[in-house]
Amino acid sequence: MAKVVAMTGNTAAYTGAALCRPDLIAAYPITPQSSVVEGLAGMVYNGKLNSNFVQVESEHSAMSVVQGAAAAGGRVFTATSAQGLALMYEPYFRMSTLRIPMVMAIATREMTSPETIWSGQQDAMSVREAGWIQMFCESNQEILDMMIQGYRIAEDERVSLPVNICYDGFYSSHLIEGLEVPSQAEVDAFLPAYKGYTYLDPSHPQALDPLTPGELMMKYRKNHLDAMEAALDVIDKVDAKFAAAFGRSYGGCIEEYRTEDAEVVLVTVGGMSGTGKDAVDAAREKGIKAGLIKLRFVRPFPAKRLAKALQDKKAFAVVDRSVSFGWSRGPMYMETKAAIADAEQKYASFSAIGGLGGADLSFEHMLGCIEKLEAAKNEPGEKETVWLMND
């Protein structure tokens, strides 16, 4: 039976990871992720988790160690943030393109420089073209649950790709919420023991990842993208199976909130979604037909589901907690625009950017975006980017 426990997002992350029985954990600390691997170290030391724990000298080494263990057939886990993610980029990219499944937590934060350790989503968004599946959590309950779902998705033979479970640094990683923790027996019933392909076997030596000619590379990349496309269906089905087992559904690739009759819609990513839902409720009380779509997965990007959810709406805004340096708009706004590029209808829309460097994304910001949409809903076209800053 599940028990209700108050815990931080980082505690939820390592509790969920431990319930998945990883064979090996590689650990290197970086704020605001550090207590994830510290918590797992304590569980291994105290005999509460039967896992090999490797304390490495850098994040590059952390990803290299889990890569080797996963290639030998193990279920593995690590976690990182920001500069740590940047340092491990070489083996991080290699992990996905070798098609080796695993789960890694990212407690998201801004990238230096200017010097900062505070919350933002720039780190995870900056590596979204590295071939990993990426999902963003709204609550601590979702963090724990997605650790469990993450392995089920990654290890599906139609997918066989690594998964990032991303959540807002400090806002989620260090703040406490009450949540249900399933029993080990319940997780074991949902997530079978891993029987992955063993690439590295001393009894059958072989070269892993030899020099690859272009024609073969083309096939590898196509297969990788086909697996990403297949993952969209797997994600939705795993969510349904999780709901049947644990009584909680997150909607799969996206979550829709009060969108059935909505005319104006906020599109959100991660922890800001709860504030956005409160703003939708307040707007409804004012007579504004508002709704919200939470982008739970940004890779693979759920373009078809998002386009369907926006169908027949009049206006939308995408709230990004990161920037796209090639545009004066947020990255998820640009991807949303691409998803509806073939739609016959015309929308009023704008990109909203806020919450950078730990700045708050407030209720007033979200409600203000909804009110701007309401005022513009009958004037199709792209509006000026809105920077959500306090005066």
Tab-separated table of C-alpha atoms in Angstrom:
chain	number	residue	atom	x	y	z
A	1	MET	CA	0.000	0.000	0.000
A	2	ALA	CA	1.126	3.531	-0.721
A	3	LYS	CA	1.973	5.803	2.197
A	4	VAL	CA	1.703	9.593	2.305
A	5	VAL	CA	5.019	11.316	3.011
A	6	ALA	CA	6.160	14.953	2.974
A	7	MET	CA	9.344	15.323	0.931
A	8	THR	CA	11.298	17.640	-1.327
A	9	GLY	CA	11.469	17.171	-5.068
A	10	ASN	CA	15.026	15.865	-4.793
A	11	THR	CA	13.911	13.335	-2.180
A	12	ALA	CA	11.042	12.334	-4.460
A	13	ALA	CA	13.557	11.846	-7.278
A	14	TYR	CA	15.884	9.559	-5.369
A	15	THR	CA	13.008	7.708	-3.695
A	16	GLY	CA	11.476	7.009	-7.087
A	17	ALA	CA	14.832	6.003	-8.554
A	18	ALA	CA	15.525	3.620	-5.674
A	19	LEU	CA	12.142	1.939	-6.121
A	20	CYS	CA	13.243	1.073	-9.659
A	21	ARG	CA	16.139	-1.021	-8.295
A	22	PRO	CA	19.062	0.443	-10.273
A	23	ASP	CA	22.079	-1.857	-10.604
A	24	LEU	CA	24.500	1.078	-10.617
A	25	ILE	CA	24.403	4.735	-9.597
A	26	ALA	CA	27.099	7.251	-10.541
A	27	ALA	CA	27.287	10.366	-8.385
A	28	TYR	CA	28.804	13.806	-8.642
A	29	PRO	CA	27.271	16.755	-6.767
A	30	ILE	CA	26.116	20.031	-8.281
A	31	THR	CA	23.563	22.543	-6.985
A	32	PRO	CA	20.581	22.130	-6.935
A	33	GLN	CA	20.763	18.402	-7.692
A	34	SER	CA	23.285	17.311	-5.049
A	35	SER	CA	20.885	15.836	-2.511
A	36	VAL	CA	19.537	13.378	-5.112
A	37	VAL	CA	22.791	11.421	-5.287
A	38	GLU	CA	23.518	12.104	-1.603
A	39	GLY	CA	20.210	10.490	-0.709
A	40	LEU	CA	20.973	7.436	-2.813
A	41	ALA	CA	24.459	7.214	-1.274
A	42	GLY	CA	22.854	7.098	2.162
A	43	MET	CA	20.437	4.361	1.120
A	44	VAL	CA	23.243	2.213	-0.268
A	45	TYR	CA	25.467	2.816	2.783
A	46	ASN	CA	22.660	1.961	5.203
A	47	GLY	CA	21.748	-1.220	3.356
A	48	LYS	CA	18.363	0.051	2.173
A	49	LEU	CA	19.299	-0.199	-1.508
A	50	ASN	CA	21.220	-3.018	-3.140
A	51	SER	CA	23.078	-1.106	-5.811
A	52	ASN	CA	26.638	-0.384	-6.889
A	53	PHE	CA	27.413	3.226	-6.001
A	54	VAL	CA	30.304	4.931	-7.807
A	55	GLN	CA	31.547	8.319	-6.667
A	56	VAL	CA	33.258	9.832	-9.696
A	57	GLU	CA	35.473	12.850	-10.263
A	58	SER	CA	33.237	14.786	-12.665
A	59	GLU	CA	29.927	14.735	-14.486
A	60	HIS	CA	31.687	13.569	-17.647
A	61	SER	CA	32.855	10.555	-15.667
A	62	ALA	CA	29.387	10.041	-14.186
A	63	MET	CA	27.802	9.654	-17.613
A	64	SER	CA	30.729	7.531	-18.835
A	65	VAL	CA	30.384	5.148	-15.875
A	66	VAL	CA	26.627	4.664	-16.263
A	67	GLN	CA	27.112	4.279	-20.010
A	68	GLY	CA	29.519	1.381	-19.519
A	69	ALA	CA	27.291	-0.287	-16.921
A	70	ALA	CA	24.197	0.103	-19.110
A	71	ALA	CA	26.058	-1.277	-22.125
A	72	ALA	CA	26.841	-4.327	-19.986
A	73	GLY	CA	23.109	-4.845	-19.392
A	74	GLY	CA	22.512	-2.926	-16.167
A	75	ARG	CA	19.742	-0.554	-15.131
A	76	VAL	CA	21.489	2.713	-14.191
A	77	PHE	CA	20.801	6.160	-12.778
A	78	THR	CA	22.478	9.498	-12.256
A	79	ALA	CA	21.443	13.129	-11.844
A	80	THR	CA	22.840	16.549	-12.682
A	81	SER	CA	22.184	20.244	-13.314
A	82	ALA	CA	23.417	23.069	-15.548
A	83	GLN	CA	27.252	23.133	-15.791
A	84	GLY	CA	27.322	19.441	-14.891
A	85	LEU	CA	25.063	18.683	-17.836
A	86	ALA	CA	27.341	20.748	-20.061
A	87	LEU	CA	30.440	18.897	-18.854
A	88	MET	CA	28.915	15.470	-19.582
A	89	TYR	CA	27.675	16.482	-23.048
A	90	GLU	CA	30.025	14.182	-25.012
A	91	PRO	CA	28.961	10.887	-23.368
A	92	TYR	CA	25.430	12.306	-22.920
A	93	PHE	CA	25.038	12.581	-26.688
A	94	ARG	CA	26.647	9.186	-27.155
A	95	MET	CA	24.217	7.557	-24.677
A	96	SER	CA	21.212	8.348	-26.827
A	97	THR	CA	22.774	7.674	-30.206
A	98	LEU	CA	23.940	4.255	-29.003
A	99	ARG	CA	20.258	3.667	-28.113
A	100	ILE	CA	21.012	2.669	-24.508
A	101	PRO	CA	18.070	3.170	-22.112
A	102	MET	CA	18.459	4.818	-18.709
A	103	VAL	CA	16.884	7.541	-16.569
A	104	MET	CA	18.649	10.706	-15.402
A	105	ALA	CA	17.168	13.471	-13.263
A	106	ILE	CA	17.882	17.102	-14.114
A	107	ALA	CA	17.107	19.686	-11.439
A	108	THR	CA	17.000	22.527	-13.940
A	109	ARG	CA	18.753	25.843	-13.524
A	110	GLU	CA	20.258	28.651	-15.524
A	111	MET	CA	23.522	28.217	-17.390
A	112	THR	CA	26.473	30.368	-16.390
A	113	SER	CA	27.251	33.106	-17.383
A	114	PRO	CA	26.339	35.650	-15.861
A	115	GLU	CA	27.117	33.672	-12.732
A	116	THR	CA	24.024	32.056	-11.259
A	117	ILE	CA	22.865	28.894	-9.551
A	118	TRP	CA	19.163	29.749	-9.591
A	119	SER	CA	16.192	28.176	-11.266
A	120	GLY	CA	15.508	28.244	-14.990
A	121	GLN	CA	15.115	25.653	-17.745
A	122	GLN	CA	17.946	26.790	-20.005
A	123	ASP	CA	20.179	23.801	-19.236
A	124	ALA	CA	17.710	21.106	-20.267
A	125	MET	CA	16.310	23.105	-23.176
A	126	SER	CA	19.816	23.647	-24.542
A	127	VAL	CA	20.380	19.883	-25.026
A	128	ARG	CA	16.988	18.956	-26.418
A	129	GLU	CA	18.599	18.033	-29.761
A	130	ALA	CA	20.904	15.448	-28.184
A	131	GLY	CA	18.488	12.580	-28.775
A	132	TRP	CA	17.153	12.006	-25.263
A	133	ILE	CA	13.504	11.799	-24.309
A	134	GLN	CA	12.788	14.813	-22.089
A	135	MET	CA	9.870	15.386	-19.747
A	136	PHE	CA	9.180	18.203	-17.278
A	137	CYS	CA	7.392	17.747	-13.930
A	138	GLU	CA	4.934	20.069	-12.245
A	139	SER	CA	4.822	18.499	-8.752
A	140	ASN	CA	6.932	16.360	-6.449
A	141	GLN	CA	4.427	13.540	-6.884
A	142	GLU	CA	4.981	13.727	-10.619
A	143	ILE	CA	8.759	13.590	-10.102
A	144	LEU	CA	8.527	10.338	-8.160
A	145	ASP	CA	5.965	8.804	-10.504
A	146	MET	CA	7.897	9.745	-13.626
A	147	MET	CA	11.044	8.054	-12.350
A	148	ILE	CA	9.034	4.846	-12.435
A	149	GLN	CA	7.322	5.586	-15.740
A	150	GLY	CA	10.637	6.774	-17.190
A	151	TYR	CA	12.285	3.373	-16.959
A	152	ARG	CA	9.192	1.683	-18.391
A	153	ILE	CA	9.325	4.070	-21.382
A	154	ALA	CA	13.104	3.928	-21.873
A	155	GLU	CA	13.276	0.143	-21.749
A	156	ASP	CA	10.367	-0.483	-24.122
A	157	GLU	CA	11.823	-2.292	-27.140
A	158	ARG	CA	10.074	0.158	-29.481
A	159	VAL	CA	11.978	3.007	-27.820
A	160	SER	CA	15.300	1.938	-26.258
A	161	LEU	CA	16.363	5.512	-25.502
A	162	PRO	CA	17.514	7.362	-22.379
A	163	VAL	CA	15.042	9.587	-20.526
A	164	ASN	CA	15.524	12.876	-18.667
A	165	ILE	CA	13.151	13.643	-15.797
A	166	CYS	CA	13.407	17.433	-15.480
A	167	TYR	CA	12.040	19.598	-12.672
A	168	ASP	CA	12.568	23.164	-11.518
A	169	GLY	CA	15.651	23.693	-9.400
A	170	PHE	CA	14.890	25.053	-5.902
A	171	TYR	CA	11.176	25.595	-6.616
A	172	SER	CA	10.685	21.829	-6.889
A	173	SER	CA	14.015	20.354	-5.819
A	174	HIS	CA	14.087	21.960	-2.354
A	175	LEU	CA	10.446	22.656	-1.500
A	176	ILE	CA	8.296	20.120	0.336
A	177	GLU	CA	4.985	18.593	-0.725
A	178	GLY	CA	2.962	15.673	0.530
A	179	LEU	CA	2.858	12.727	-1.837
A	180	GLU	CA	2.022	9.051	-2.041
A	181	VAL	CA	4.962	6.653	-2.106
A	182	PRO	CA	4.063	3.261	-3.588
A	183	SER	CA	5.354	0.062	-2.055
A	184	GLN	CA	8.284	-1.833	-3.523
A	185	ALA	CA	5.959	-4.684	-4.433
A	186	GLU	CA	3.679	-2.342	-6.373
A	187	VAL	CA	6.605	-0.899	-8.337
A	188	ASP	CA	8.035	-4.364	-9.008
A	189	ALA	CA	4.679	-5.423	-10.450
A	190	PHE	CA	4.599	-2.385	-12.748
A	191	LEU	CA	8.295	-2.320	-13.714
A	192	PRO	CA	9.741	-5.770	-14.472
A	193	ALA	CA	13.404	-6.564	-13.901
A	194	TYR	CA	15.497	-5.130	-16.713
A	195	LYS	CA	16.640	-7.586	-19.361
A	196	GLY	CA	18.446	-5.269	-21.707
A	197	TYR	CA	20.734	-6.183	-24.559
A	198	THR	CA	24.310	-6.734	-23.383
A	199	TYR	CA	26.665	-4.878	-25.687
A	200	LEU	CA	29.735	-5.432	-23.501
A	201	ASP	CA	30.406	-9.044	-22.494
A	202	PRO	CA	33.928	-10.260	-21.634
A	203	SER	CA	33.068	-13.725	-22.957
A	204	HIS	CA	32.157	-12.239	-26.350
A	205	PRO	CA	34.477	-9.274	-26.987
A	206	GLN	CA	33.374	-6.785	-29.610
A	207	ALA	CA	33.959	-3.180	-30.591
A	208	LEU	CA	31.286	-0.823	-29.360
A	209	ASP	CA	30.668	2.224	-31.549
A	210	PRO	CA	33.400	1.811	-34.205
A	211	LEU	CA	33.982	4.435	-36.911
A	212	THR	CA	30.730	4.689	-38.851
A	213	PRO	CA	30.439	5.515	-42.587
A	214	GLY	CA	27.872	8.063	-43.724
A	215	GLU	CA	25.369	5.673	-45.312
A	216	LEU	CA	25.169	3.627	-42.114
A	217	MET	CA	24.957	6.826	-40.055
A	218	MET	CA	21.932	7.845	-42.110
A	219	LYS	CA	20.198	4.595	-41.169
A	220	TYR	CA	21.083	5.037	-37.485
A	221	ARG	CA	19.657	8.549	-37.386
A	222	LYS	CA	16.457	7.517	-39.162
A	223	ASN	CA	15.969	4.602	-36.767
A	224	HIS	CA	16.560	6.945	-33.845
A	225	LEU	CA	13.915	9.380	-35.097
A	226	ASP	CA	11.515	6.492	-35.751
A	227	ALA	CA	11.997	5.416	-32.130
A	228	MET	CA	11.242	8.963	-30.979
A	229	GLU	CA	8.018	8.897	-32.982
A	230	ALA	CA	7.113	5.503	-31.504
A	231	ALA	CA	7.789	6.886	-28.030
A	232	LEU	CA	4.830	9.258	-28.342
A	233	ASP	CA	2.452	6.290	-28.362
A	234	VAL	CA	4.436	4.424	-25.703
A	235	ILE	CA	4.329	7.447	-23.370
A	236	ASP	CA	0.541	7.672	-23.581
A	237	LYS	CA	0.111	3.926	-23.066
A	238	VAL	CA	2.512	3.798	-20.112
A	239	ASP	CA	0.571	6.654	-18.494
A	240	ALA	CA	-2.672	4.684	-18.906
A	241	LYS	CA	-1.090	1.558	-17.407
A	242	PHE	CA	0.317	3.615	-14.537
A	243	ALA	CA	-3.144	5.061	-13.859
A	244	ALA	CA	-4.598	1.553	-13.733
A	245	ALA	CA	-1.903	0.430	-11.296
A	246	PHE	CA	-1.577	3.498	-9.056
A	247	GLY	CA	-4.686	5.611	-9.669
A	248	ARG	CA	-2.824	8.652	-11.049
A	249	SER	CA	-2.867	9.785	-14.675
A	250	TYR	CA	-0.914	12.732	-16.066
A	251	GLY	CA	-2.367	12.730	-19.566
A	252	GLY	CA	0.627	11.248	-21.359
A	253	CYS	CA	2.567	13.682	-23.551
A	254	ILE	CA	0.423	16.684	-22.644
A	255	GLU	CA	-2.108	17.575	-19.958
A	256	GLU	CA	-5.169	19.678	-20.762
A	257	TYR	CA	-6.844	21.812	-18.092
A	258	ARG	CA	-10.272	23.354	-18.709
A	259	THR	CA	-9.699	23.428	-22.469
A	260	GLU	CA	-13.015	21.907	-23.613
A	261	ASP	CA	-14.707	25.248	-24.324
A	262	ALA	CA	-11.680	27.509	-23.967
A	263	GLU	CA	-11.121	30.395	-26.346
A	264	VAL	CA	-7.730	31.459	-24.962
A	265	VAL	CA	-5.040	29.027	-23.810
A	266	LEU	CA	-1.795	29.194	-21.862
A	267	VAL	CA	0.853	26.617	-22.800
A	268	THR	CA	3.216	25.914	-19.893
A	269	VAL	CA	6.215	23.743	-19.020
A	270	GLY	CA	7.091	22.357	-15.576
A	271	GLY	CA	6.335	23.808	-12.159
A	272	MET	CA	4.803	27.042	-13.496
A	273	SER	CA	1.789	24.975	-14.587
A	274	GLY	CA	0.173	24.986	-11.143
A	275	THR	CA	0.258	28.781	-10.998
A	276	GLY	CA	-1.106	28.858	-14.516
A	277	LYS	CA	-4.045	26.652	-13.522
A	278	ASP	CA	-4.858	29.009	-10.636
A	279	ALA	CA	-4.835	31.905	-13.092
A	280	VAL	CA	-7.158	29.997	-15.430
A	281	ASP	CA	-9.600	29.460	-12.551
A	282	ALA	CA	-9.494	33.157	-11.667
A	283	ALA	CA	-10.012	34.152	-15.304
A	284	ARG	CA	-13.017	31.844	-15.521
A	285	GLU	CA	-14.544	33.640	-12.553
A	286	LYS	CA	-14.199	36.865	-14.574
A	287	GLY	CA	-16.037	35.317	-17.499
A	288	ILE	CA	-12.940	34.625	-19.629
A	289	LYS	CA	-13.025	31.222	-21.310
A	290	ALA	CA	-9.444	30.303	-20.448
A	291	GLY	CA	-7.652	26.956	-20.466
A	292	LEU	CA	-4.158	25.544	-20.078
A	293	ILE	CA	-2.059	22.948	-21.870
A	294	LYS	CA	0.932	21.575	-20.011
A	295	LEU	CA	3.735	20.354	-22.247
A	296	ARG	CA	4.883	17.351	-20.243
A	297	PHE	CA	7.260	16.029	-22.899
A	298	VAL	CA	9.297	18.314	-25.114
A	299	ARG	CA	11.206	15.447	-26.731
A	300	PRO	CA	9.680	13.844	-28.599
A	301	PHE	CA	7.632	16.958	-29.249
A	302	PRO	CA	3.898	16.064	-29.171
A	303	ALA	CA	3.083	18.192	-32.220
A	304	LYS	CA	-0.063	16.369	-33.344
A	305	ARG	CA	-1.630	16.215	-29.875
A	306	LEU	CA	-0.790	19.854	-29.238
A	307	ALA	CA	-2.231	20.967	-32.579
A	308	LYS	CA	-5.417	19.015	-31.851
A	309	ALA	CA	-5.684	20.543	-28.363
A	310	LEU	CA	-5.372	24.050	-29.836
A	311	GLN	CA	-7.893	23.381	-32.586
A	312	ASP	CA	-10.818	25.827	-32.588
A	313	LYS	CA	-9.168	28.068	-29.984
A	314	LYS	CA	-8.793	31.765	-30.766
A	315	ALA	CA	-5.553	32.692	-29.019
A	316	PHE	CA	-2.639	31.166	-27.145
A	317	ALA	CA	0.536	32.172	-25.346
A	318	VAL	CA	3.460	29.902	-24.539
A	319	VAL	CA	5.277	30.676	-21.295
A	320	ASP	CA	8.968	29.769	-21.513
A	321	ARG	CA	11.437	29.673	-18.638
A	322	SER	CA	14.301	29.767	-21.131
A	323	VAL	CA	15.260	31.681	-24.259
A	324	SER	CA	16.055	30.785	-27.846
A	325	PHE	CA	19.112	32.812	-28.747
A	326	GLY	CA	18.238	32.689	-32.443
A	327	TRP	CA	14.837	34.321	-31.921
A	328	SER	CA	13.353	37.033	-29.729
A	329	ARG	CA	10.917	34.381	-28.490
A	330	GLY	CA	10.944	31.337	-26.247
A	331	PRO	CA	11.907	27.914	-27.635
A	332	MET	CA	8.641	26.171	-26.828
A	333	TYR	CA	6.701	29.010	-28.432
A	334	MET	CA	8.616	28.459	-31.663
A	335	GLU	CA	7.984	24.713	-31.521
A	336	THR	CA	4.303	25.275	-30.834
A	337	LYS	CA	4.131	27.580	-33.848
A	338	ALA	CA	5.743	24.839	-35.936
A	339	ALA	CA	3.192	22.305	-34.662
A	340	ILE	CA	0.276	24.398	-35.954
A	341	ALA	CA	1.963	25.581	-39.154
A	342	ASP	CA	-0.450	23.597	-41.342
A	343	ALA	CA	-3.590	24.651	-39.479
A	344	GLU	CA	-6.157	26.438	-41.604
A	345	GLN	CA	-7.315	28.652	-38.772
A	346	LYS	CA	-5.394	31.739	-37.694
A	347	TYR	CA	-4.559	32.415	-34.060
A	348	ALA	CA	-3.661	35.433	-32.024
A	349	SER	CA	-0.506	34.405	-30.186
A	350	PHE	CA	2.547	35.621	-28.336
A	351	SER	CA	5.644	34.297	-26.620
A	352	ALA	CA	5.986	35.021	-22.898
A	353	ILE	CA	9.393	34.689	-21.229
A	354	GLY	CA	9.900	34.764	-17.477
A	355	GLY	CA	11.293	33.030	-14.433
A	356	LEU	CA	14.920	33.269	-15.541
A	357	GLY	CA	17.651	33.055	-12.930
A	358	GLY	CA	15.227	32.168	-10.160
A	359	ALA	CA	12.873	35.074	-10.829
A	360	ASP	CA	9.327	34.277	-9.787
A	361	LEU	CA	6.630	33.408	-12.289
A	362	SER	CA	3.713	34.807	-10.340
A	363	PHE	CA	-0.038	34.415	-10.423
A	364	GLU	CA	-0.230	38.025	-11.631
A	365	HIS	CA	2.080	37.218	-14.544
A	366	MET	CA	-0.068	34.287	-15.623
A	367	LEU	CA	-3.351	36.144	-15.233
A	368	GLY	CA	-1.892	39.080	-17.116
A	369	CYS	CA	-1.037	36.793	-20.049
A	370	ILE	CA	-4.598	35.462	-20.094
A	371	GLU	CA	-6.026	38.982	-20.070
A	372	LYS	CA	-3.739	39.976	-22.968
A	373	LEU	CA	-4.980	36.970	-24.908
A	374	GLU	CA	-8.589	37.857	-24.160
A	375	ALA	CA	-8.037	41.380	-25.476
A	376	ALA	CA	-6.348	40.109	-28.655
A	377	LYS	CA	-8.398	36.967	-29.380
A	378	ASN	CA	-10.322	38.520	-32.268
A	379	GLU	CA	-7.192	39.943	-33.899
A	380	PRO	CA	-5.291	36.979	-35.418
A	381	GLY	CA	-1.551	37.276	-35.783
A	382	GLU	CA	1.650	37.082	-33.780
A	383	LYS	CA	2.037	39.744	-31.102
A	384	GLU	CA	5.158	41.184	-29.496
A	385	THR	CA	7.038	38.989	-27.037
A	386	VAL	CA	6.009	39.620	-23.428
A	387	TRP	CA	8.786	39.662	-20.827
A	388	LEU	CA	7.307	38.721	-17.452
A	389	MET	CA	9.291	41.013	-15.184
A	390	ASN	CA	8.310	42.881	-12.062
A	391	ASP	CA	8.487	46.686	-12.277
